[in-house]
């Protein structure tokens, strides 16, 4: 992969297979192409050469969306809207259609339900613009809960646990 015809390759000779249910991680120094590879896997960037196949089918413009609906992405830079914790977990779902039990289960899996339950307004707590009223770890766990709420087949974490302590990170990954 290269960002333009004039630029150097960011990724070269990448060939990998990921089996259903497998947990994998990409490690490397800053700028080594980890996030770019994730963007290619999610179909956000097309490979410059070669192809991406899902279940032996080449990913194309025509079937791209059908692949992407299976993915929940927890990015490095988390976006939280100036609304409630519940609305941020069920992000994009109209308020009247939010499945409250699903929100609570996702929060529990993301290791943030205790904090939410102990707050005065619980799941109706306002997070502030970009989550300003929350710590970095709390923002990350809400973002993880958002991905889990979606019940996607593929979860992609892009340094999504960097603000968590080791114990919390291990529990989230379980």
Tab-separated table of N, CA, C and O in Angstrom, residues 19-71:
chain	number	residue	atom	x	y	z
A	19	UNK	N	-8.532	-16.305	11.058
A	19	UNK	CA	-9.655	-17.228	11.181
A	19	UNK	C	-10.735	-16.633	12.088
A	19	UNK	O	-10.432	-15.858	13.004
A	20	UNK	N	-11.973	-17.017	11.835
A	20	UNK	CA	-13.086	-16.571	12.660
A	20	UNK	C	-12.817	-16.948	14.114
A	20	UNK	O	-12.384	-18.047	14.426
A	21	UNK	N	-13.031	-15.996	15.023
A	21	UNK	CA	-12.839	-16.221	16.450
A	21	UNK	C	-11.422	-15.983	16.939
A	21	UNK	O	-11.160	-15.997	18.133
A	22	UNK	N	-10.521	-15.743	16.024
A	22	UNK	CA	-9.116	-15.531	16.373
A	22	UNK	C	-8.898	-14.115	16.896
A	22	UNK	O	-9.516	-13.168	16.418
A	23	UNK	N	-8.028	-13.987	17.886
A	23	UNK	CA	-7.616	-12.673	18.394
A	23	UNK	C	-6.179	-12.452	17.950
A	23	UNK	O	-5.309	-13.257	18.249
A	24	UNK	N	-5.969	-11.357	17.211
A	24	UNK	CA	-4.618	-11.062	16.763
A	24	UNK	C	-4.273	-9.625	17.129
A	24	UNK	O	-5.165	-8.811	17.385
A	25	UNK	N	-3.009	-9.336	17.144
A	25	UNK	CA	-2.556	-7.978	17.415
A	25	UNK	C	-1.424	-7.619	16.470
A	25	UNK	O	-0.655	-8.486	16.056
A	26	UNK	N	-1.355	-6.359	16.115
A	26	UNK	CA	-0.266	-5.854	15.292
A	26	UNK	C	0.594	-4.967	16.175
A	26	UNK	O	0.072	-4.050	16.804
A	27	UNK	N	1.884	-5.245	16.202
A	27	UNK	CA	2.808	-4.467	17.011
A	27	UNK	C	3.875	-3.873	16.106
A	27	UNK	O	4.254	-4.478	15.109
A	28	UNK	N	4.343	-2.714	16.466
A	28	UNK	CA	5.410	-2.082	15.711
A	28	UNK	C	5.597	-0.657	16.173
A	28	UNK	O	4.793	-0.113	16.928
A	29	UNK	N	6.662	-0.066	15.699
A	29	UNK	CA	6.974	1.302	16.081
A	29	UNK	C	5.973	2.261	15.434
A	29	UNK	O	5.300	1.923	14.457
A	30	UNK	N	5.912	3.470	15.956
A	30	UNK	CA	5.072	4.511	15.390
A	30	UNK	C	5.438	4.708	13.927
A	30	UNK	O	6.612	4.773	13.583
A	31	UNK	N	4.424	4.775	13.085
A	31	UNK	CA	4.648	4.995	11.659
A	31	UNK	C	4.951	3.736	10.866
A	31	UNK	O	5.273	3.810	9.683
A	32	UNK	N	4.829	2.563	11.487
A	32	UNK	CA	5.164	1.321	10.784
A	32	UNK	C	4.014	0.775	9.942
A	32	UNK	O	4.191	-0.218	9.239
A	33	UNK	N	2.830	1.395	10.010
A	33	UNK	CA	1.726	0.984	9.153
A	33	UNK	C	0.623	0.194	9.828
A	33	UNK	O	-0.261	-0.341	9.147
A	34	UNK	N	0.633	0.120	11.150
A	34	UNK	CA	-0.393	-0.655	11.855
A	34	UNK	C	-1.801	-0.117	11.578
A	34	UNK	O	-2.700	-0.873	11.202
A	35	UNK	N	-1.988	1.172	11.762
A	35	UNK	CA	-3.309	1.769	11.531
A	35	UNK	C	-3.697	1.708	10.062
A	35	UNK	O	-4.868	1.499	9.730
A	36	UNK	N	-2.738	1.843	9.179
A	36	UNK	CA	-3.012	1.730	7.742
A	36	UNK	C	-3.501	0.325	7.420
A	36	UNK	O	-4.480	0.152	6.677
A	37	UNK	N	-2.863	-0.692	7.983
A	37	UNK	CA	-3.284	-2.073	7.764
A	37	UNK	C	-4.712	-2.277	8.284
A	37	UNK	O	-5.539	-2.910	7.614
A	38	UNK	N	-5.001	-1.733	9.449
A	38	UNK	CA	-6.356	-1.832	9.995
A	38	UNK	C	-7.360	-1.163	9.056
A	38	UNK	O	-8.435	-1.710	8.784
A	39	UNK	N	-7.001	0.002	8.523
A	39	UNK	CA	-7.891	0.699	7.585
A	39	UNK	C	-8.121	-0.124	6.321
A	39	UNK	O	-9.228	-0.124	5.769
A	40	UNK	N	-7.115	-0.836	5.864
A	40	UNK	CA	-7.276	-1.705	4.689
A	40	UNK	C	-8.210	-2.867	5.028
A	40	UNK	O	-9.129	-3.184	4.266
A	41	UNK	N	-7.997	-3.487	6.172
A	41	UNK	CA	-8.845	-4.608	6.598
A	41	UNK	C	-10.304	-4.169	6.711
A	41	UNK	O	-11.219	-4.902	6.337
A	42	UNK	N	-10.537	-2.940	7.190
A	42	UNK	CA	-11.911	-2.440	7.330
A	42	UNK	C	-12.491	-1.961	6.002
A	42	UNK	O	-13.663	-1.601	5.942
A	43	UNK	N	-11.674	-1.935	4.964
A	43	UNK	CA	-12.155	-1.487	3.669
A	43	UNK	C	-12.184	0.018	3.521
A	43	UNK	O	-12.800	0.544	2.596
A	44	UNK	N	-11.523	0.735	4.414
A	44	UNK	CA	-11.474	2.193	4.322
A	44	UNK	C	-10.439	2.648	3.307
A	44	UNK	O	-10.568	3.737	2.735
A	45	UNK	N	-9.415	1.845	3.115
A	45	UNK	CA	-8.383	2.114	2.107
A	45	UNK	C	-8.269	0.888	1.207
A	45	UNK	O	-8.154	-0.233	1.718
A	46	UNK	N	-8.281	1.077	-0.099
A	46	UNK	CA	-8.079	-0.076	-0.985
A	46	UNK	C	-6.586	-0.369	-1.119
A	46	UNK	O	-5.767	0.548	-1.145
A	47	UNK	N	-6.195	-1.631	-1.204
A	47	UNK	CA	-4.778	-1.933	-1.410
A	47	UNK	C	-4.301	-1.348	-2.739
A	47	UNK	O	-5.042	-1.345	-3.720
A	48	UNK	N	-3.095	-0.840	-2.763
A	48	UNK	CA	-2.509	-0.323	-3.997
A	48	UNK	C	-2.290	-1.476	-4.975
A	48	UNK	O	-2.571	-1.365	-6.164
A	49	UNK	N	-1.785	-2.580	-4.472
A	49	UNK	CA	-1.584	-3.813	-5.250
A	49	UNK	C	-2.167	-4.960	-4.436
A	49	UNK	O	-2.253	-4.884	-3.215
A	50	UNK	N	-2.537	-6.024	-5.111
A	50	UNK	CA	-3.074	-7.186	-4.419
A	50	UNK	C	-4.543	-7.010	-4.126
A	50	UNK	O	-5.224	-6.171	-4.720
A	51	UNK	N	-5.031	-7.815	-3.197
A	51	UNK	CA	-6.463	-7.778	-2.895
A	51	UNK	C	-6.717	-8.188	-1.459
A	51	UNK	O	-5.892	-8.837	-0.816
A	52	UNK	N	-7.878	-7.807	-0.985
A	52	UNK	CA	-8.361	-8.215	0.326
A	52	UNK	C	-9.535	-9.144	0.076
A	52	UNK	O	-10.461	-8.792	-0.666
A	53	UNK	N	-9.469	-10.336	0.638
A	53	UNK	CA	-10.562	-11.284	0.467
A	53	UNK	C	-11.165	-11.625	1.825
A	53	UNK	O	-10.455	-11.758	2.827
A	54	UNK	N	-12.469	-11.738	1.830
A	54	UNK	CA	-13.224	-12.115	3.029
A	54	UNK	C	-14.016	-13.362	2.657
A	54	UNK	O	-14.822	-13.322	1.719
A	55	UNK	N	-13.791	-14.452	3.371
A	55	UNK	CA	-14.457	-15.727	3.052
A	55	UNK	C	-14.290	-16.089	1.578
A	55	UNK	O	-15.252	-16.430	0.885
A	56	UNK	N	-13.090	-15.986	1.080
A	56	UNK	CA	-12.697	-16.313	-0.286
A	56	UNK	C	-13.358	-15.419	-1.351
A	56	UNK	O	-13.360	-15.739	-2.535
A	57	UNK	N	-13.922	-14.282	-0.946
A	57	UNK	CA	-14.525	-13.345	-1.899
A	57	UNK	C	-13.730	-12.046	-1.862
A	57	UNK	O	-13.506	-11.481	-0.793
A	58	UNK	N	-13.335	-11.579	-3.051
A	58	UNK	CA	-12.585	-10.336	-3.147
A	58	UNK	C	-13.468	-9.174	-2.707
A	58	UNK	O	-14.631	-9.078	-3.093
A	59	UNK	N	-12.907	-8.312	-1.863
A	59	UNK	CA	-13.620	-7.122	-1.430
A	59	UNK	C	-13.607	-6.111	-2.572
A	59	UNK	O	-12.546	-5.761	-3.087
A	60	UNK	N	-14.785	-5.663	-2.977
A	60	UNK	CA	-14.935	-4.714	-4.072
A	60	UNK	C	-15.823	-3.559	-3.622
A	60	UNK	O	-16.424	-3.616	-2.544
A	61	UNK	N	-15.917	-2.535	-4.454
A	61	UNK	CA	-16.822	-1.419	-4.150
A	61	UNK	C	-18.260	-1.903	-3.969
A	61	UNK	O	-18.998	-1.390	-3.149
A	62	UNK	N	-18.636	-2.905	-4.753
A	62	UNK	CA	-20.011	-3.405	-4.728
A	62	UNK	C	-20.354	-4.144	-3.435
A	62	UNK	O	-21.491	-4.096	-2.974
A	63	UNK	N	-19.405	-4.852	-2.849
A	63	UNK	CA	-19.711	-5.613	-1.635
A	63	UNK	C	-19.065	-5.032	-0.376
A	63	UNK	O	-19.153	-5.621	0.696
A	64	UNK	N	-18.449	-3.878	-0.495
A	64	UNK	CA	-17.739	-3.243	0.624
A	64	UNK	C	-18.655	-3.017	1.825
A	64	UNK	O	-18.324	-3.369	2.952
A	65	UNK	N	-19.807	-2.433	1.592
A	65	UNK	CA	-20.720	-2.114	2.701
A	65	UNK	C	-21.183	-3.376	3.429
A	65	UNK	O	-21.331	-3.383	4.637
A	66	UNK	N	-21.381	-4.454	2.688
A	66	UNK	CA	-21.825	-5.703	3.339
A	66	UNK	C	-20.731	-6.267	4.248
A	66	UNK	O	-21.033	-6.984	5.201
A	67	UNK	N	-19.461	-5.943	3.985
A	67	UNK	CA	-18.367	-6.317	4.888
A	67	UNK	C	-18.336	-5.380	6.095
A	67	UNK	O	-18.237	-5.811	7.238
A	68	UNK	N	-18.453	-4.094	5.843
A	68	UNK	CA	-18.301	-3.112	6.910
A	68	UNK	C	-19.390	-3.195	7.973
A	68	UNK	O	-19.140	-2.839	9.121
A	69	UNK	N	-20.581	-3.674	7.639
A	69	UNK	CA	-21.633	-3.795	8.660
A	69	UNK	C	-21.288	-4.840	9.717
A	69	UNK	O	-21.873	-4.853	10.794
A	70	UNK	N	-20.313	-5.689	9.428
A	70	UNK	CA	-19.890	-6.721	10.377
A	70	UNK	C	-18.815	-6.238	11.341
A	70	UNK	O	-18.391	-6.979	12.221
A	71	UNK	N	-18.351	-4.992	11.163
A	71	UNK	CA	-17.207	-4.478	11.915
A	71	UNK	C	-17.630	-3.432	12.940
A	71	UNK	O	-18.438	-2.558	12.651
